[in-house]
Tab-separated table of C-alpha atoms in Angstrom:
chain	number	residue	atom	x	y	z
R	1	UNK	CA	-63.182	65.767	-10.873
R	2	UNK	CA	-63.539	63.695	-13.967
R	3	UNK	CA	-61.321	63.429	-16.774
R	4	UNK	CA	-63.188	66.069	-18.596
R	5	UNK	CA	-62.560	68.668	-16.108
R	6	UNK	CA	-59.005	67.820	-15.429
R	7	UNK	CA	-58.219	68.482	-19.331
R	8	UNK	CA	-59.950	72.014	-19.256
R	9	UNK	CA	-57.840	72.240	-15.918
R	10	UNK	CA	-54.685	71.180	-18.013
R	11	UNK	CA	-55.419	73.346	-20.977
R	12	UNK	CA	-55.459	76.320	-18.592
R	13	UNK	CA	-52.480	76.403	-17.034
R	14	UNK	CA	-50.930	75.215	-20.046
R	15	UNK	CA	-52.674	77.873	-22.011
R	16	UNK	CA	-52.843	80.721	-19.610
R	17	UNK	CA	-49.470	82.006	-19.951
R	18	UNK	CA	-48.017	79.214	-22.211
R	19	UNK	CA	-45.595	81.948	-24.648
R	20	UNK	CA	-44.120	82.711	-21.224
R	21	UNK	CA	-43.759	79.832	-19.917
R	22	UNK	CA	-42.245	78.263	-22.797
R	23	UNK	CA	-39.997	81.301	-23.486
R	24	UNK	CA	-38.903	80.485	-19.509
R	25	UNK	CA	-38.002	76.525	-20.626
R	26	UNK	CA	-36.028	77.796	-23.431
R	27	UNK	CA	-34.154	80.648	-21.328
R	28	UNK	CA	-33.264	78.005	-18.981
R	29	UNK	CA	-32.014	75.113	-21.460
R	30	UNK	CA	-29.887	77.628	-22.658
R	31	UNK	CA	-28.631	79.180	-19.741
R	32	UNK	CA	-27.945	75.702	-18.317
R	33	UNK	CA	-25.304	75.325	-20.829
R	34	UNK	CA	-24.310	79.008	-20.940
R	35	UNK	CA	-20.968	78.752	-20.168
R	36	UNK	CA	-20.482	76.254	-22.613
R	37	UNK	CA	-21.995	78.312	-25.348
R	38	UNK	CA	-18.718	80.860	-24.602
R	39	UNK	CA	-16.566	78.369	-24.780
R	40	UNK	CA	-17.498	77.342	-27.908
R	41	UNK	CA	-17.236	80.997	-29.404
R	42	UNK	CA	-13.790	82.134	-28.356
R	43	UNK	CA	-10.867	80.443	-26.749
R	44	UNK	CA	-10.060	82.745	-24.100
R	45	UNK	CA	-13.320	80.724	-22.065
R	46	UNK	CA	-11.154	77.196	-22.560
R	47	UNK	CA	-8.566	76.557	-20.246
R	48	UNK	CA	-5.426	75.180	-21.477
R	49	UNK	CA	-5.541	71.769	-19.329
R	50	UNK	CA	-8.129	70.242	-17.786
R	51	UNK	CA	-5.756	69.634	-14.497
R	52	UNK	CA	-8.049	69.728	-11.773
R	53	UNK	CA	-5.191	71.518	-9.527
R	54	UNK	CA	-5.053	75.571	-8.917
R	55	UNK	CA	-1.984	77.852	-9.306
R	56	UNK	CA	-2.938	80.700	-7.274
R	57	UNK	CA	0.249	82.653	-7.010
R	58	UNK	CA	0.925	81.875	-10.681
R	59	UNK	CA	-2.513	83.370	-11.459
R	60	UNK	CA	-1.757	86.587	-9.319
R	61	UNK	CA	1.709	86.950	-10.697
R	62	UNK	CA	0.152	87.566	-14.077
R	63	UNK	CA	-2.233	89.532	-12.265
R	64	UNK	CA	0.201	91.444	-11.133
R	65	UNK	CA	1.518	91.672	-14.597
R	66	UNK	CA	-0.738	92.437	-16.833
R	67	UNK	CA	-3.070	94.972	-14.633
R	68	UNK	CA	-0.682	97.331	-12.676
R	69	UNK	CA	-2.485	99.587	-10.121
R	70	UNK	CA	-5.876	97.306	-10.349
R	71	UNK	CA	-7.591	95.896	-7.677
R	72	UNK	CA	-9.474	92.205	-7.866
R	73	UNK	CA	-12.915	91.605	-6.327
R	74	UNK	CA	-13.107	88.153	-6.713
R	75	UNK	CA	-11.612	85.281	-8.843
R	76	UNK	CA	-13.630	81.933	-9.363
R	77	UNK	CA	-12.693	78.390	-11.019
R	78	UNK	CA	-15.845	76.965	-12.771
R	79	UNK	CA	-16.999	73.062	-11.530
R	80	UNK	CA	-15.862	72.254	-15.204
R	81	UNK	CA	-12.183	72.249	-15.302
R	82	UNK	CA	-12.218	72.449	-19.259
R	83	UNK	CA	-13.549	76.163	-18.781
R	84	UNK	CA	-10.973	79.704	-17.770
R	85	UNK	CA	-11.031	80.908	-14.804
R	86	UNK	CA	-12.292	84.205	-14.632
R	87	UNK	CA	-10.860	87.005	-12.345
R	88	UNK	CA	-13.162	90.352	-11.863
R	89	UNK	CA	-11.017	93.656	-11.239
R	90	UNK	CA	-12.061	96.810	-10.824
R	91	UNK	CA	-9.760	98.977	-13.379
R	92	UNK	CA	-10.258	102.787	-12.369
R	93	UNK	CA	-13.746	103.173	-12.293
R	94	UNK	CA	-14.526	99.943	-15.000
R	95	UNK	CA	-15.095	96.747	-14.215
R	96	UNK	CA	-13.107	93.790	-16.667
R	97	UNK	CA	-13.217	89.818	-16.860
R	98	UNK	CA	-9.768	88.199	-17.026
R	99	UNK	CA	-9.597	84.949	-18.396
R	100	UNK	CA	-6.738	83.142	-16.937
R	101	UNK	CA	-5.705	78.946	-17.133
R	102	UNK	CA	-5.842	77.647	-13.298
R	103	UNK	CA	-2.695	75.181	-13.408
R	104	UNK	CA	-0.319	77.821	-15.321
R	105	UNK	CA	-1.707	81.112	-14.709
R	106	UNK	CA	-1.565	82.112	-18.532
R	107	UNK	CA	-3.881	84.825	-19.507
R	108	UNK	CA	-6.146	84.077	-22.051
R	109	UNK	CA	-8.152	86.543	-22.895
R	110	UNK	CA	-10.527	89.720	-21.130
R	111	UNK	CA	-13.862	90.745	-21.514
R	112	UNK	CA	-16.613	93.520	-20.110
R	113	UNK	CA	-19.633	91.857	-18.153
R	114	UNK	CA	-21.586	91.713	-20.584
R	115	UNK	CA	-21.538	87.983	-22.142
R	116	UNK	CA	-23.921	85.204	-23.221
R	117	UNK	CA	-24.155	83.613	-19.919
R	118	UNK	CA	-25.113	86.731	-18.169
R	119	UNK	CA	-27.780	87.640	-20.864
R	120	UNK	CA	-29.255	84.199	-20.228
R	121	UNK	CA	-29.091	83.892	-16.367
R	122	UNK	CA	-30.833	87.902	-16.217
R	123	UNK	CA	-33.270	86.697	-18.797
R	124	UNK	CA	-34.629	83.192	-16.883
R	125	UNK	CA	-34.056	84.375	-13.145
R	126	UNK	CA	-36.155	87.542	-13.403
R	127	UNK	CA	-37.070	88.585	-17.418
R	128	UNK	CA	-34.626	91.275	-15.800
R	129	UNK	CA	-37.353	93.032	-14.452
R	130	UNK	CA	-35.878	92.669	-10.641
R	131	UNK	CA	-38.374	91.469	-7.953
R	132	UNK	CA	-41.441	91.380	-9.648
R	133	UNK	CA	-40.059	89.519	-12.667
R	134	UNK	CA	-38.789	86.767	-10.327
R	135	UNK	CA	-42.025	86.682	-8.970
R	136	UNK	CA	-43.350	85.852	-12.274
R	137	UNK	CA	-41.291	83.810	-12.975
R	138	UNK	CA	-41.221	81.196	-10.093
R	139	UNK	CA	-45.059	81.291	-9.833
R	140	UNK	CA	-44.660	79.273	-12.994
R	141	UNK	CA	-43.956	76.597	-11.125
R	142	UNK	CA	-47.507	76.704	-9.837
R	143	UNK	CA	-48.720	75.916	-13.198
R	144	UNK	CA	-45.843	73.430	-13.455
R	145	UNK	CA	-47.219	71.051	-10.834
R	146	UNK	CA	-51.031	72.014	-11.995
R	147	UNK	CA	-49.626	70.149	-15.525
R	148	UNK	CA	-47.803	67.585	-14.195
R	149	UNK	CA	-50.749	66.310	-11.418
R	150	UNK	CA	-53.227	66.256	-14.168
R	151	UNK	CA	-51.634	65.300	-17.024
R	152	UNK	CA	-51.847	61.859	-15.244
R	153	UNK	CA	-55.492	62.428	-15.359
R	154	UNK	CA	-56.245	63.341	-18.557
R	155	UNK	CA	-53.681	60.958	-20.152
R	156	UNK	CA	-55.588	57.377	-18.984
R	157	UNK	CA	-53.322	54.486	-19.018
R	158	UNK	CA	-50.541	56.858	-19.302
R	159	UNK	CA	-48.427	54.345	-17.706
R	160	UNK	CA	-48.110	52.133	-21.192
R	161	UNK	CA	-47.744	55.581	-23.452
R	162	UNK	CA	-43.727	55.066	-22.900
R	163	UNK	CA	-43.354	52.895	-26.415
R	164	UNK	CA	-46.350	53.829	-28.068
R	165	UNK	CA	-45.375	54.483	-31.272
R	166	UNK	CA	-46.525	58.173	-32.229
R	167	UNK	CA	-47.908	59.119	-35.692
R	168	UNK	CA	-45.322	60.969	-37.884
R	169	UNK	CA	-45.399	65.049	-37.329
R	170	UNK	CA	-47.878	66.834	-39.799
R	171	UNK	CA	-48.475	70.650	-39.468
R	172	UNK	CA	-52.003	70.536	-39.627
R	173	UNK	CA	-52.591	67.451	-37.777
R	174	UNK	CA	-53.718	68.044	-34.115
R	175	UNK	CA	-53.584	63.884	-33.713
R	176	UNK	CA	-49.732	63.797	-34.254
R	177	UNK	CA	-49.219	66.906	-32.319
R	178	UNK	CA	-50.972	65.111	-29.544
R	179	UNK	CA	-49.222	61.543	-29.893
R	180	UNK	CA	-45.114	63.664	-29.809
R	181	UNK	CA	-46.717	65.712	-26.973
R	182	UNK	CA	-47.733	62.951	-24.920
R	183	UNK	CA	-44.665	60.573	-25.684
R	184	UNK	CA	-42.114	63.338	-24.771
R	185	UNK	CA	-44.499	64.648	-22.065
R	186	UNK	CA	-44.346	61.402	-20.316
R	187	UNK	CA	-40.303	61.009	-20.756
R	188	UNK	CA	-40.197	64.365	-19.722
R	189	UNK	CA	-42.095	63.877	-16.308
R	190	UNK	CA	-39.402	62.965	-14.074
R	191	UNK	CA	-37.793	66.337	-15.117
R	192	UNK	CA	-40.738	68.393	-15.307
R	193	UNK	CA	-41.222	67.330	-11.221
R	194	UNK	CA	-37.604	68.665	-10.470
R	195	UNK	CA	-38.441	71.965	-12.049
R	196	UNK	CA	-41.254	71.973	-10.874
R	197	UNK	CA	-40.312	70.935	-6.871
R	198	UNK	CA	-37.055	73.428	-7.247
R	199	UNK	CA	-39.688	76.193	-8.991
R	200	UNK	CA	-41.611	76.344	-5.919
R	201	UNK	CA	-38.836	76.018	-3.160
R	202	UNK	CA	-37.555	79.021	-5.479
R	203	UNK	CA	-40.825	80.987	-4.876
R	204	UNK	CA	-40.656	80.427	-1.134
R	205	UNK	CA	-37.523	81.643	-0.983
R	206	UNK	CA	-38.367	84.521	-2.359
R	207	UNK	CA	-41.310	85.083	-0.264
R	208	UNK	CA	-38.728	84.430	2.834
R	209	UNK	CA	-36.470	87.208	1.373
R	210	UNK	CA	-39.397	89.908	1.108
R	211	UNK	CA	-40.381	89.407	4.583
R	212	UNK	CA	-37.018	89.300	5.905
R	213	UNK	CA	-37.452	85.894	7.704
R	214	UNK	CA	-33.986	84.388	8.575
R	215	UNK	CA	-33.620	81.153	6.675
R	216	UNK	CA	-30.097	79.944	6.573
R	217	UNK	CA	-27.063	79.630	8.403
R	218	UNK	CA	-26.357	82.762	11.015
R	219	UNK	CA	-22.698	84.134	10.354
R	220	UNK	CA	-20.235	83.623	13.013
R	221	UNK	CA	-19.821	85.251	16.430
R	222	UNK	CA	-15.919	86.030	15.122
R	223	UNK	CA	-17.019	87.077	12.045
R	224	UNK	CA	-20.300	89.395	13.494
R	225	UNK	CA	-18.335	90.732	16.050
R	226	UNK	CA	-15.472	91.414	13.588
R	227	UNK	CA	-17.847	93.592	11.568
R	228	UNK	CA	-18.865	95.739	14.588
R	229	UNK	CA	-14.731	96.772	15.060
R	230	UNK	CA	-13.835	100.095	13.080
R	231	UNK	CA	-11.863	99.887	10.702
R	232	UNK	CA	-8.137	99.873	11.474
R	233	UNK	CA	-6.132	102.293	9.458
R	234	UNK	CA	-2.524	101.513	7.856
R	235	UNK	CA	-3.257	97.556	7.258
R	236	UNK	CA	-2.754	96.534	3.701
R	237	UNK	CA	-5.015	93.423	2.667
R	238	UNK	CA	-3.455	89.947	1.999
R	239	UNK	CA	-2.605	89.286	-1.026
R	240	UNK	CA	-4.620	86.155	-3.416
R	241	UNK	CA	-2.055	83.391	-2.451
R	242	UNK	CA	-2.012	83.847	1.107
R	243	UNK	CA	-5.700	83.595	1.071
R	244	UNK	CA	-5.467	80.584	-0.300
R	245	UNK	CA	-2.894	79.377	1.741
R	246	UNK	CA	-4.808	80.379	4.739
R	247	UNK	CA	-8.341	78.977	3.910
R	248	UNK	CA	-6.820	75.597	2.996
R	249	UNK	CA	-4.854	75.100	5.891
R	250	UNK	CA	-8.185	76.088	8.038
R	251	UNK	CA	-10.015	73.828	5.713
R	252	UNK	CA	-7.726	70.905	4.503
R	253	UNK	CA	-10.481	68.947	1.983
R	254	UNK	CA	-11.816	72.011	0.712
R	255	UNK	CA	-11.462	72.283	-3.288
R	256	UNK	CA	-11.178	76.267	-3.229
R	257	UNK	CA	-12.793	77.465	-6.405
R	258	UNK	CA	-13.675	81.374	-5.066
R	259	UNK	CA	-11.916	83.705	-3.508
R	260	UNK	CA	-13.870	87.330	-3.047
R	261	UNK	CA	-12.254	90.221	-1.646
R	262	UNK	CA	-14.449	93.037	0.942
R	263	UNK	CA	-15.014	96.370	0.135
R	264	UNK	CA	-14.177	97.623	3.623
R	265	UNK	CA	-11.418	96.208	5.853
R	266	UNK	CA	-14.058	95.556	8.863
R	267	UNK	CA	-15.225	92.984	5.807
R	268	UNK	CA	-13.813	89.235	5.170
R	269	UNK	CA	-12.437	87.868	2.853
R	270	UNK	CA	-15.057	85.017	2.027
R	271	UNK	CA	-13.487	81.604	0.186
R	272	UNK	CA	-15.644	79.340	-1.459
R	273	UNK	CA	-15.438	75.579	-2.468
R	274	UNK	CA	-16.378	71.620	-3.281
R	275	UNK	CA	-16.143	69.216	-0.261
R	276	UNK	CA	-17.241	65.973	-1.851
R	277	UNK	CA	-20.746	66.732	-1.017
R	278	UNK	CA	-23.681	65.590	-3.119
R	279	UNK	CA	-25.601	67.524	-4.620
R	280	UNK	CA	-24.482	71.351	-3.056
R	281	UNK	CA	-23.442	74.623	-4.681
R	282	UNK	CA	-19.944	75.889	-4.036
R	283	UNK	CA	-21.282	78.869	-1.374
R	284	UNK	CA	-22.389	75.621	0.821
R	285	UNK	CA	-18.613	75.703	1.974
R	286	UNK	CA	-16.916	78.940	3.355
R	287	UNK	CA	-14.013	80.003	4.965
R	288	UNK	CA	-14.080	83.597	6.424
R	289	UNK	CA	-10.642	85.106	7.004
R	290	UNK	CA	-9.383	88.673	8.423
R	291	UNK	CA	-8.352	90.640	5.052
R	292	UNK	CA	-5.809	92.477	6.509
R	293	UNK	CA	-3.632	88.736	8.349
R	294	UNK	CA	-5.588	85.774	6.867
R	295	UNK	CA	-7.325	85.030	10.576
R	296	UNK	CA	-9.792	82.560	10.394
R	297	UNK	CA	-13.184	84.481	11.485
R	298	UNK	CA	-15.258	81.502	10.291
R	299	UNK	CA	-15.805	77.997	8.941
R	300	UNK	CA	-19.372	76.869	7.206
R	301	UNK	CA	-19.351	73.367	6.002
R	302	UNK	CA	-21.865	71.789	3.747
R	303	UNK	CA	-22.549	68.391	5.859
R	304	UNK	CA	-23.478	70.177	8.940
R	305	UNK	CA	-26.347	72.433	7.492
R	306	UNK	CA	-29.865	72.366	8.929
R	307	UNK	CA	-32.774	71.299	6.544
R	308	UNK	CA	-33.516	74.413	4.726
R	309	UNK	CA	-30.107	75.894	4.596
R	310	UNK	CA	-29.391	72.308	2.607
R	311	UNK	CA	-32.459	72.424	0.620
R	312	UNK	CA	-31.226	76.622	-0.094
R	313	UNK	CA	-27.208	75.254	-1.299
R	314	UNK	CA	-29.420	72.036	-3.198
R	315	UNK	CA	-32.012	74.104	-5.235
R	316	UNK	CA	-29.396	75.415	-7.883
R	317	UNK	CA	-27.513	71.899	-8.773
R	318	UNK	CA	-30.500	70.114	-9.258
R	319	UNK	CA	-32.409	72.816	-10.943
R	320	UNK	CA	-29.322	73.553	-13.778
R	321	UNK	CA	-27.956	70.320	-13.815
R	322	UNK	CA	-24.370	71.622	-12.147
R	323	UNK	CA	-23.445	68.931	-10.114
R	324	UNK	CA	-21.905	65.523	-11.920
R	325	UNK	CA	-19.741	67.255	-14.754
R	326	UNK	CA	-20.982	68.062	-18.246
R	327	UNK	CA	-22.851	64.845	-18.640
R	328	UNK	CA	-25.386	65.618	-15.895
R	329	UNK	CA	-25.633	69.615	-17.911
R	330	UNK	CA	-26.331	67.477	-21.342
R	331	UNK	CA	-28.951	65.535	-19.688
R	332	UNK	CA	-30.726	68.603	-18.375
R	333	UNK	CA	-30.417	70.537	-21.570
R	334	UNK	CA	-31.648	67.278	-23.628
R	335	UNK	CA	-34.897	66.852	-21.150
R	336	UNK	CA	-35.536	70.923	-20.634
R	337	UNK	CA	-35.149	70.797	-24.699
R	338	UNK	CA	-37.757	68.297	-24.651
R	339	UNK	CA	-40.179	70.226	-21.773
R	340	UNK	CA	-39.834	73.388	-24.001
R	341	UNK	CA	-41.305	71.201	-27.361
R	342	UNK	CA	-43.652	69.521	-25.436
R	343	UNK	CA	-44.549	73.416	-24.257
R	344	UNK	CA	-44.939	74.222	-27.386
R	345	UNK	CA	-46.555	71.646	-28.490
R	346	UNK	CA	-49.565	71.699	-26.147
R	347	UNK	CA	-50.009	75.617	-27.215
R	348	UNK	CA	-49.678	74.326	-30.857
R	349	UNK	CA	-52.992	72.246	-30.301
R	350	UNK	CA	-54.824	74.348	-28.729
R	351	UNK	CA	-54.689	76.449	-31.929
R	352	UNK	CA	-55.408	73.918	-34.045
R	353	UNK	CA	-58.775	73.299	-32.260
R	354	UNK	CA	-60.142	76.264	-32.629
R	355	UNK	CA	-58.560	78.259	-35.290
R	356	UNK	CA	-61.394	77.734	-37.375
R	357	UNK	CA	-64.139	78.437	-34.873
R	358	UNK	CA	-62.425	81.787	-33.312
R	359	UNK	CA	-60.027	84.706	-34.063
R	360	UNK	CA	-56.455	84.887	-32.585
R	361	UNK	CA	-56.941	87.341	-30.140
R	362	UNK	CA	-59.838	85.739	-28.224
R	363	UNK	CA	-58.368	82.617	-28.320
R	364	UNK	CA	-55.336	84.323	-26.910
R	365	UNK	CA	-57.265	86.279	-24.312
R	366	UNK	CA	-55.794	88.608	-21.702
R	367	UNK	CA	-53.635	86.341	-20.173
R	368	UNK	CA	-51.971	85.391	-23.363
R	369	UNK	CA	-51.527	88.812	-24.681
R	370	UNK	CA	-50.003	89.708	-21.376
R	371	UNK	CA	-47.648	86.681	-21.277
R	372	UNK	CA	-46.489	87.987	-24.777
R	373	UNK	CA	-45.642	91.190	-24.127
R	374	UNK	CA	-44.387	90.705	-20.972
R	375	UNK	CA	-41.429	88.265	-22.894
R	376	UNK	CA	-40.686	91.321	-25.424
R	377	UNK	CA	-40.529	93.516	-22.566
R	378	UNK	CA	-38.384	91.291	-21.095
R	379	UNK	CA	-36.396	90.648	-24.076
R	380	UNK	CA	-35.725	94.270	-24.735
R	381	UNK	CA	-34.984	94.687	-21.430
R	382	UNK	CA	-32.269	92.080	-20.824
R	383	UNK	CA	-30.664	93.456	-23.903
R	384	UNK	CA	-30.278	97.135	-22.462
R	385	UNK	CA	-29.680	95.838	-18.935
R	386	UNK	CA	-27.309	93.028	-18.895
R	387	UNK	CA	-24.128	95.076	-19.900
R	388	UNK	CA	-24.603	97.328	-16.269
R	389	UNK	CA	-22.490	96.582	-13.485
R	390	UNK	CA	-22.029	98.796	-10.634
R	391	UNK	CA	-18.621	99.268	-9.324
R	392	UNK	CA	-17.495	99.945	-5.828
R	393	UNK	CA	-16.288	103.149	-4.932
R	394	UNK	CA	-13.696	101.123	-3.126
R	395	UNK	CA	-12.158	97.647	-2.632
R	396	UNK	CA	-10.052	96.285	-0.139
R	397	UNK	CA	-7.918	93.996	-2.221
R	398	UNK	CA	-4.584	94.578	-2.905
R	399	UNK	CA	-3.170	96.876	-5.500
R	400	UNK	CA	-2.091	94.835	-8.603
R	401	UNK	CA	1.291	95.298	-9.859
């Protein structure tokens, strides 16, 4: 191919659903920092202390307190110690967020499930349009490395484009459009290849899901033959602390950060955590206990995974940025930022090129008039969708109070 041919190829896939694939950059800057966007709006997301220990029977005592004759589902402590940690009980038929501080137990504040970070994480996942939006949405990442392989191409010499000084912005001026969407392009590259390597594992996985084709780690013999027992009547479920208690003393280094109650007793309890592992998301770590004694069914640890169950507990880190604190976050927001300008950009130029030569709607084509209203479809439905959350019709958990 010669250069020629690898800009029309460029221009294409930059062009060919560019509104959507810049409205999926922005989603994704934005839900990368999410929770930090709640924290900044009310103080029942901010913990009181950043003390990286965990009360847990302080945090069901107020449990206990506060919601008499509630049940929890699950409770989880964020990476970031700065933010609340949330607790999700099933009130009567309702579902409710409790904020709570980790090292006191203090209740903060409570909420419905409807919040900023789940409007943004429905919105870039899947446009909230379930399995065919995520479909959409990581075959982006297609056109990803179709940009990133030949914008090495069509950029000659791109190596020595790092300090070339651009021309200052001018609306009108396709030149300095090009110069800031090269310069922040070629910054931009290393993270435009981890989206674009974590877009496609994201699209196999999928694929893997729709067939049904076993691709992580099998549960158990305890725990499957556990869920083949009936049910035992008359047991009452442990309560939070002595799930704790349990799961650390089966797991000594494990930094428990989730604790999620079944729905039927036949069920685990499942406890999540951080193990000083690089680069893993906290379900890389489990402990499965018995909910009605704290028996441990189970243990999962993150440094004896196979190859794809790693690359599965990897993909989310290094796609969001979750894994070194809330300087590794800033980074990714700063360089997806950056992708979504230089996005932008490129769809920018193309208009300036041939706004004079050709209406908006051909230059826009099918593709590009499909692109946009698949993002208001997708806007309008995030913002009717995100507030639903189906309840259980029962939970084994304890009965607060």
């Amino acid at each position: 191919m010669n250069a020629k041919s690898w800009f029309n190829l460029h221009s294409w896939a930059g062009l060919f659903v560019g509104v959507l694939l810049f409205v999926t950059c922005v989603s994704g800057t934005l839900a990368t920092l999410s929770h930090e966007l709640e924290y900044l709006t009310d103080a029942k997301y901010r913990a009181l202390t950043s003390s990286a220990s965990t009360n847990y029977q302080a945090l069901e005592n107020t449990l206990n307190k506060h919601y008499p004759q509630a049940q929890l589902l699950y409770i989880q402590r964020h990476k970031q110690d700065y933010l609340a940690t949330e607790a999700a009980l099933k009130v009567g038929d309702s579902f409710r967020f409790v904020y709570l501080d980790a090292a006191t137990g203090r209740l903060l504040g409570e909420g419905e499930w409807a919040r900023i970070s789940r409007f943004l994480r429905n919105w870039h996942m899947n446009l909230s349009m379930g399995w065919t939006g995520k479909l959409i949405v990581t075959s982006l990442s297609i056109l990803l490395v179709i940009l990133l392989v030949s914008s090495i191409y069509v950029y000659r010499r791109w190596w020595q484009g790092f300090i070339k000084k651009p021309a200052a912005l001018s609306l009108d001026k396709r030149s300095s459009w090009s110069d800031w969407h090269k310069l922040l392009g070629l910054w931009s590259l290393w993270f435009i290849a981890v989206m674009a390597i974590t877009g496609v594992w994201y699209l196999i996985e999928h694929g893997l899901q729709t067939a049904k084709v076993p691709h992580y780690v099998s549960s158990p013999q305890a725990l499957s033959e556990f869920k083949k027992q009936s049910p035992r009547k008359g047991l009452s479920p442990i309560s939070l602390a002595a799930a704790y208690e349990a799961a650390q003393q089966a797991f000594t280094s494990l930094d428990i950060r989730y604790i999620r109650y079944p729905n039927e007793a036949n069920q685990p309890i499942e406890v999540r955590g951080y193990n000083d592992d690089i680069l893993l998301r906290l379900r890389a770590n489990r402990v499965y206990l018995k909910p009605s004694s704290g028996e441990v069914l189970g243990i999962q640890k993150g440094e004896e995974l196979n190859l794809l169950p790693r690359i599965k507990d990897t993909a989310d880190p290094l796609h969001f940025g979750n894994f070194a604190g809330i300087g590794t976050k800033l980074i990714w927001a700063l360089f997806g930022a950056l992708m979504s300008f230089v996005s932008a950009a490129g769809i920018y130029m193309s208009w300036l090129r041939v706004k004079r030569k050709t209406t908006t709607g051909k230059w826009l084509g099918l593709s590009g008039v499909i692109a946009i209203g698949l993002v208001v479809a997708s806007l309008l439905t995030t913002s009717l969708s995100f507030t639903e959350r189906s309840m259980p019709n029962q939970v084994y958990s304890p009965i607060l109070g």
